[in-house]
Amino acid sequence: MAILVCGGAGYIGSHINKQLNREGYETIVFDNLVYGHREAVKWGTFAEGDLADEAEIEAVFSAHEIDAVFHFAAYAYVGESVTEPEKYYYNNVVNTLNLLKVMKRHGCNKLIFSSTCATYGEPKKVPITEDMPQNPINPYGMTKLTVERILKDYQKAYGLQSAVLRYFNAAGADSDGEIGESHHPETHLIPLVLDAASGKREDIKVFGTDYNTPDGSCVRDYIHVADLADVHIRALHYLEEGNPGDFFNLGNTIGTSVLEVVESVKRVTGKEFPVTLSDRRQGDPARLVGSSDKARKVLGWEPKYGEIDVIVAHAWKWHENAGY
Ligand code: UDP
């Protein structure tokens, strides 16, 4: 019995792949390496392939007895999804249908799916609970919501069990420093502030200081990738126990502003760097904070690394010593 990790060469997927191996699962990482890093696949078997190609998915399912699938493979640049929606709907939706088709053919009926708080759009209040309306404000969020709906229908019609995990802002790095966050191009706040601290960038730009938040900058809920890894394993156990499926918000319920992240990086690294107050970035909601009550109650999850300084410290250790 093996676990297929689609997109396991990416940031979140590689951390979950490591955790699965630690827990004694045999994994096969399936990744097209468009954004993933071959060096991040240090555990399990690697199979290079693309979910756009049904034959490549079929080859993996024929070669291994796959019991469950973790699906991280998606494009996730919000801005690009606005200018190139076709690319996002094909990759994130159509290619997921290819995966589900092969899973069904092989009688594999457990899926853990990476969704996002972007499915909620501009929330009316925070913290966001799972029962709040999902109205994405960009194509990226809509692709994820579309897959959520597909999974519901597949559950009813074909008995597919699925755990839908709606991430808030994944952050931090493996505490052993073996893997971490690296996107090309990088658009995420914490790696960019660390680049400013290490002198790889001239400054960090704060996108918007006139939001209706305590300090005027956007508030987000940063969740350590190790805590995400922990809850993914719990979600797998939940499906293994025979539950038909459910959906969970994964956040810390702690809102941290952009300016607070900048201060944390200064504190943790001891470095000074220029901070430029800039215009808003299009499409940014003012506050995204998630309630994790349901995941705590149903899955018994207890995030361990809630403090922003700990998240930043782990990310900094990775940033300084490794990187790919
Ligand atoms: N942000 C910023 N400067 C940057 C990158 C991001 O001020 O160079 C802000 C961004 O506007 C948002 C927050 O940092 O309010 C988190 O952005 P990120 O892209 O990391 O994650 P998102 O919340 O968009 O998923």
GROMACS .gro file of C-alpha atoms and ligand atoms in nm, residues 169 187-189 192 204-207 218 220 222 258 281 284, ligand 1:
model
   40
  169ASN     CA    1  -0.109   3.153   0.485
  187THR     CA    2   0.559   3.667  -0.436
  188HIS     CA    3   0.503   3.563  -0.073
  189LEU     CA    4   0.560   3.808   0.206
  192LEU     CA    5   1.056   3.842   0.043
  204ILE     CA    6   1.044   4.525   0.121
  205LYS     CA    7   0.736   4.695  -0.012
  206VAL     CA    8   0.432   4.705   0.215
  207PHE     CA    9   0.132   4.681  -0.016
  218CYS     CA   10  -0.329   4.374   0.562
  220ARG     CA   11  -0.325   3.742   0.752
  222TYR     CA   12   0.019   3.253   0.916
  258VAL     CA   13   0.227   4.297   0.717
  281ARG     CA   14  -0.192   4.518  -0.442
  284ASP     CA   15  -0.606   4.172  -0.149
  325UDP     N1   16   0.267   4.167   0.074
  325UDP     C1   17   0.338   4.285   0.085
  325UDP     N2   18   0.456   4.297   0.016
  325UDP     C2   19   0.506   4.196  -0.062
  325UDP     C3   20   0.433   4.075  -0.070
  325UDP     C4   21   0.314   4.064   0.000
  325UDP     O1   22   0.295   4.380   0.152
  325UDP     O2   23   0.612   4.213  -0.123
  325UDP     C5   24   0.141   4.154   0.149
  325UDP     C6   25   0.021   4.117   0.064
  325UDP     O3   26  -0.037   4.233   0.010
  325UDP     C7   27  -0.069   4.047   0.166
  325UDP     C8   28   0.031   3.982   0.263
  325UDP     O4   29   0.155   4.048   0.241
  325UDP     O5   30  -0.146   4.139   0.236
  325UDP     C9   31   0.050   3.833   0.238
  325UDP     O6   32   0.076   3.816   0.100
  325UDP     P1   33   0.123   3.678   0.039
  325UDP     O7   34   0.143   3.699  -0.108
  325UDP     O8   35   0.238   3.625   0.117
  325UDP     O9   36  -0.001   3.580   0.066
  325UDP     P2   37  -0.156   3.593   0.028
  325UDP    O10   38  -0.225   3.643   0.152
  325UDP    O11   39  -0.169   3.684  -0.089
  325UDP    O12   40  -0.193   3.452  -0.003
   0.00000   0.00000   0.00000
